[in-house]
XYZ file of C-alpha atoms in Angstrom:
127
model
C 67.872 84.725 104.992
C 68.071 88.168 105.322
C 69.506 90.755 103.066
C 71.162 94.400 103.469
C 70.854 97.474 100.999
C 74.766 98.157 99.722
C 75.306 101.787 98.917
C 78.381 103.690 97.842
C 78.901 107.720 97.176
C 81.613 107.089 94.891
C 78.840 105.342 92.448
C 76.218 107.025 91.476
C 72.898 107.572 93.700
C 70.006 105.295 92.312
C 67.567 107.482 90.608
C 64.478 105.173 90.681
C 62.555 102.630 93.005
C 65.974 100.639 93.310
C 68.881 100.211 95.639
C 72.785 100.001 94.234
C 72.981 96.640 95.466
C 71.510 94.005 97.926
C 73.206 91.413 99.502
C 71.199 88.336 100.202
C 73.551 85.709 102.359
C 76.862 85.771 100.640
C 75.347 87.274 97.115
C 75.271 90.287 95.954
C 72.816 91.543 93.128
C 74.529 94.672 91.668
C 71.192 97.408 89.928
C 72.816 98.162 86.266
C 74.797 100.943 86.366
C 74.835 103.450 83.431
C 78.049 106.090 82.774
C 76.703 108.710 85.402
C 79.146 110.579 86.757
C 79.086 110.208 90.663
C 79.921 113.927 91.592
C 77.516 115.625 88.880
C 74.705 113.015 87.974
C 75.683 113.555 84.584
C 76.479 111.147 81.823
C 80.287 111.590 81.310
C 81.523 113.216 78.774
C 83.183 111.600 75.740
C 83.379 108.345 73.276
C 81.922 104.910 74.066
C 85.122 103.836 75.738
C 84.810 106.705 78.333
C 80.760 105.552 79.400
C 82.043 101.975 79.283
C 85.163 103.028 81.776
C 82.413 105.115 84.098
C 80.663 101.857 84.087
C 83.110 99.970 84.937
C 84.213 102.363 87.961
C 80.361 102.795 88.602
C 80.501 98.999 89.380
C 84.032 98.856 91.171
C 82.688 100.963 94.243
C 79.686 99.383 94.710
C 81.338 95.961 94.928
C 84.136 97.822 97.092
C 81.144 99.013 99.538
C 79.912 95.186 99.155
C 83.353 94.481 100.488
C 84.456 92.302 97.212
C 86.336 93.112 94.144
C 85.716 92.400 90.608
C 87.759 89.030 91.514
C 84.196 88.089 93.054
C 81.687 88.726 90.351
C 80.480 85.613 88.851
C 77.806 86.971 86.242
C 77.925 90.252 84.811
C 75.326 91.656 81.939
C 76.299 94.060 79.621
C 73.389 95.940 77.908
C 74.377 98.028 74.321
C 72.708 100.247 72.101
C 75.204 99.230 69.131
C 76.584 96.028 69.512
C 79.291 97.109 67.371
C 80.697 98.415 70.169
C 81.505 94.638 71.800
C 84.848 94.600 70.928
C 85.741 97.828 72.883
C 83.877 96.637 75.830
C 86.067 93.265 75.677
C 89.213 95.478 75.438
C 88.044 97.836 78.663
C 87.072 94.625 80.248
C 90.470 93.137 80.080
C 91.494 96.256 82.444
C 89.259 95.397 84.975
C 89.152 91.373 85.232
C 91.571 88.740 85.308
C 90.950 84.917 84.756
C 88.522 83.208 85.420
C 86.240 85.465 83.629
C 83.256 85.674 84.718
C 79.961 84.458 83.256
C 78.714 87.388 80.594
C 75.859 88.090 78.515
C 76.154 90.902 76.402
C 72.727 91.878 75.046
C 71.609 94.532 72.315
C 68.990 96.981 73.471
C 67.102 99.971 71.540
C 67.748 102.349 74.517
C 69.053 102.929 77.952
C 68.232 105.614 80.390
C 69.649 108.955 80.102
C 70.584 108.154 76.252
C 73.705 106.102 77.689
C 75.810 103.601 75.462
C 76.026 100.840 77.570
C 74.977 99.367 80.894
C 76.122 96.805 83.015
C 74.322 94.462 86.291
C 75.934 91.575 87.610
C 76.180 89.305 90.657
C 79.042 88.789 92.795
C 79.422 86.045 95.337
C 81.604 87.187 98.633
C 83.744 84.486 100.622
Protein backbone atom coordinates (compact mmCIF):
# COMPACT_ATOMS: atom_id res chain seq x y z
CA UNK A 1 0.00 0.00 0.00
CA UNK A 2 1.40 3.14 -0.44
CA UNK A 3 0.78 6.36 1.31
CA UNK A 4 1.02 10.27 0.41
CA UNK A 5 2.07 13.24 2.81
CA UNK A 6 -1.33 15.65 3.01
CA UNK A 7 -0.39 19.25 3.57
CA UNK A 8 -2.48 22.38 3.76
CA UNK A 9 -1.33 26.31 4.19
CA UNK A 10 -4.48 27.17 5.70
CA UNK A 11 -3.38 24.77 8.82
CA UNK A 12 -0.58 25.32 10.40
CA UNK A 13 3.05 24.13 9.11
CA UNK A 14 4.26 21.07 11.25
CA UNK A 15 6.96 22.24 13.48
CA UNK A 16 8.65 18.87 14.27
CA UNK A 17 9.74 15.47 12.58
CA UNK A 18 5.97 15.07 11.44
CA UNK A 19 3.77 15.58 8.44
CA UNK A 20 -0.04 17.21 8.78
CA UNK A 21 -1.40 14.10 7.61
CA UNK A 22 -0.71 10.80 5.68
CA UNK A 23 -2.96 8.96 3.77
CA UNK A 24 -2.40 5.27 3.68
CA UNK A 25 -5.11 3.60 1.04
CA UNK A 26 -8.35 5.26 1.84
CA UNK A 27 -7.18 6.45 5.60
CA UNK A 28 -6.05 9.28 6.68
CA UNK A 29 -4.01 9.76 10.02
CA UNK A 30 -4.46 13.48 10.92
CA UNK A 31 -0.75 14.78 13.41
CA UNK A 32 -2.66 16.62 16.50
CA UNK A 33 -3.15 19.93 15.83
CA UNK A 34 -2.75 22.59 18.60
CA UNK A 35 -4.55 26.39 18.34
CA UNK A 36 -1.64 27.84 16.10
CA UNK A 37 -2.64 30.36 14.12
CA UNK A 38 -1.87 29.49 10.37
CA UNK A 39 -0.76 33.06 9.18
CA UNK A 40 1.46 33.94 12.39
CA UNK A 41 2.56 30.54 14.05
CA UNK A 42 1.18 31.88 17.06
CA UNK A 43 -1.19 30.41 19.56
CA UNK A 44 -4.42 32.47 19.06
CA UNK A 45 -5.36 34.78 21.15
CA UNK A 46 -8.20 34.42 23.68
CA UNK A 47 -10.35 31.90 26.07
CA UNK A 48 -10.40 28.10 25.76
CA UNK A 49 -13.28 28.24 23.34
CA UNK A 50 -11.17 30.35 20.85
CA UNK A 51 -7.90 27.48 20.90
CA UNK A 52 -10.61 24.82 20.76
CA UNK A 53 -12.31 26.74 17.52
CA UNK A 54 -8.47 27.16 15.95
CA UNK A 55 -8.38 23.50 16.48
CA UNK A 56 -11.14 22.71 15.06
CA UNK A 57 -10.37 24.92 11.81
CA UNK A 58 -6.68 23.62 12.18
CA UNK A 59 -8.29 20.16 11.48
CA UNK A 60 -11.02 21.27 8.83
CA UNK A 61 -8.24 22.20 6.17
CA UNK A 62 -6.21 19.47 6.54
CA UNK A 63 -9.09 17.05 5.97
CA UNK A 64 -10.23 19.60 3.11
CA UNK A 65 -6.55 19.10 1.50
CA UNK A 66 -7.23 15.20 2.28
CA UNK A 67 -10.24 15.82 0.11
CA UNK A 68 -12.89 14.75 3.03
CA UNK A 69 -14.87 16.67 5.48
CA UNK A 70 -15.43 16.24 9.07
CA UNK A 71 -18.48 13.94 7.73
CA UNK A 72 -15.44 11.41 7.20
CA UNK A 73 -13.59 11.29 10.45
CA UNK A 74 -14.24 8.19 12.27
CA UNK A 75 -11.90 8.64 15.46
CA UNK A 76 -10.90 11.83 16.74
CA UNK A 77 -8.67 12.39 20.16
CA UNK A 78 -8.99 15.26 22.10
CA UNK A 79 -6.02 15.97 24.47
CA UNK A 80 -6.78 18.73 27.63
CA UNK A 81 -4.86 20.32 30.16
CA UNK A 82 -8.14 20.84 32.40
CA UNK A 83 -10.66 18.49 31.74
CA UNK A 84 -13.03 20.87 33.07
CA UNK A 85 -13.05 22.26 29.98
CA UNK A 86 -15.03 18.98 28.27
CA UNK A 87 -18.16 20.46 28.25
CA UNK A 88 -17.09 23.47 26.06
CA UNK A 89 -15.32 21.24 23.72
CA UNK A 90 -18.73 19.14 23.37
CA UNK A 91 -20.56 22.47 22.74
CA UNK A 92 -17.78 23.68 19.88
CA UNK A 93 -17.98 20.18 18.67
CA UNK A 94 -21.63 20.28 17.98
CA UNK A 95 -20.63 23.20 15.36
CA UNK A 96 -18.48 21.16 13.52
CA UNK A 97 -20.09 17.46 13.38
CA UNK A 98 -23.33 16.09 12.74
CA UNK A 99 -24.58 12.46 13.51
CA UNK A 100 -23.06 9.83 13.54
CA UNK A 101 -20.49 11.14 15.82
CA UNK A 102 -17.56 9.94 15.54
CA UNK A 103 -15.55 7.67 17.83
CA UNK A 104 -13.79 10.14 20.67
CA UNK A 105 -11.46 9.85 23.40
CA UNK A 106 -10.97 12.79 25.31
CA UNK A 107 -7.86 12.41 27.49
CA UNK A 108 -6.35 14.70 30.36
CA UNK A 109 -2.74 15.65 29.87
CA UNK A 110 -0.22 17.81 32.17
CA UNK A 111 0.93 19.83 29.08
CA UNK A 112 0.82 20.44 25.41
CA UNK A 113 3.26 22.19 23.21
CA UNK A 114 3.42 25.82 23.05
CA UNK A 115 1.38 26.00 26.54
CA UNK A 116 -1.91 25.27 24.38
CA UNK A 117 -5.33 24.19 26.04
CA UNK A 118 -6.25 21.52 24.00
CA UNK A 119 -5.23 19.31 21.10
CA UNK A 120 -6.87 17.21 18.81
CA UNK A 121 -5.59 13.92 16.16
CA UNK A 122 -7.95 11.82 14.53
CA UNK A 123 -8.47 9.48 11.57
CA UNK A 124 -10.71 9.92 8.78
CA UNK A 125 -11.66 7.28 6.28
CA UNK A 126 -12.32 8.78 2.51
CA UNK A 127 -14.91 6.98 0.09
Amino acid sequence: MSKSVINSDKAPAAIGTYSQAIRAGDTVYLSGQIPLDPGTMELVEGDFEAQTVRVFENLKAVVEAAGGSFADIVKLNIFLTDLAHFAKVNEVMGRYFAQPYPARAAIGVASLPRGAQVEMDGILVLG
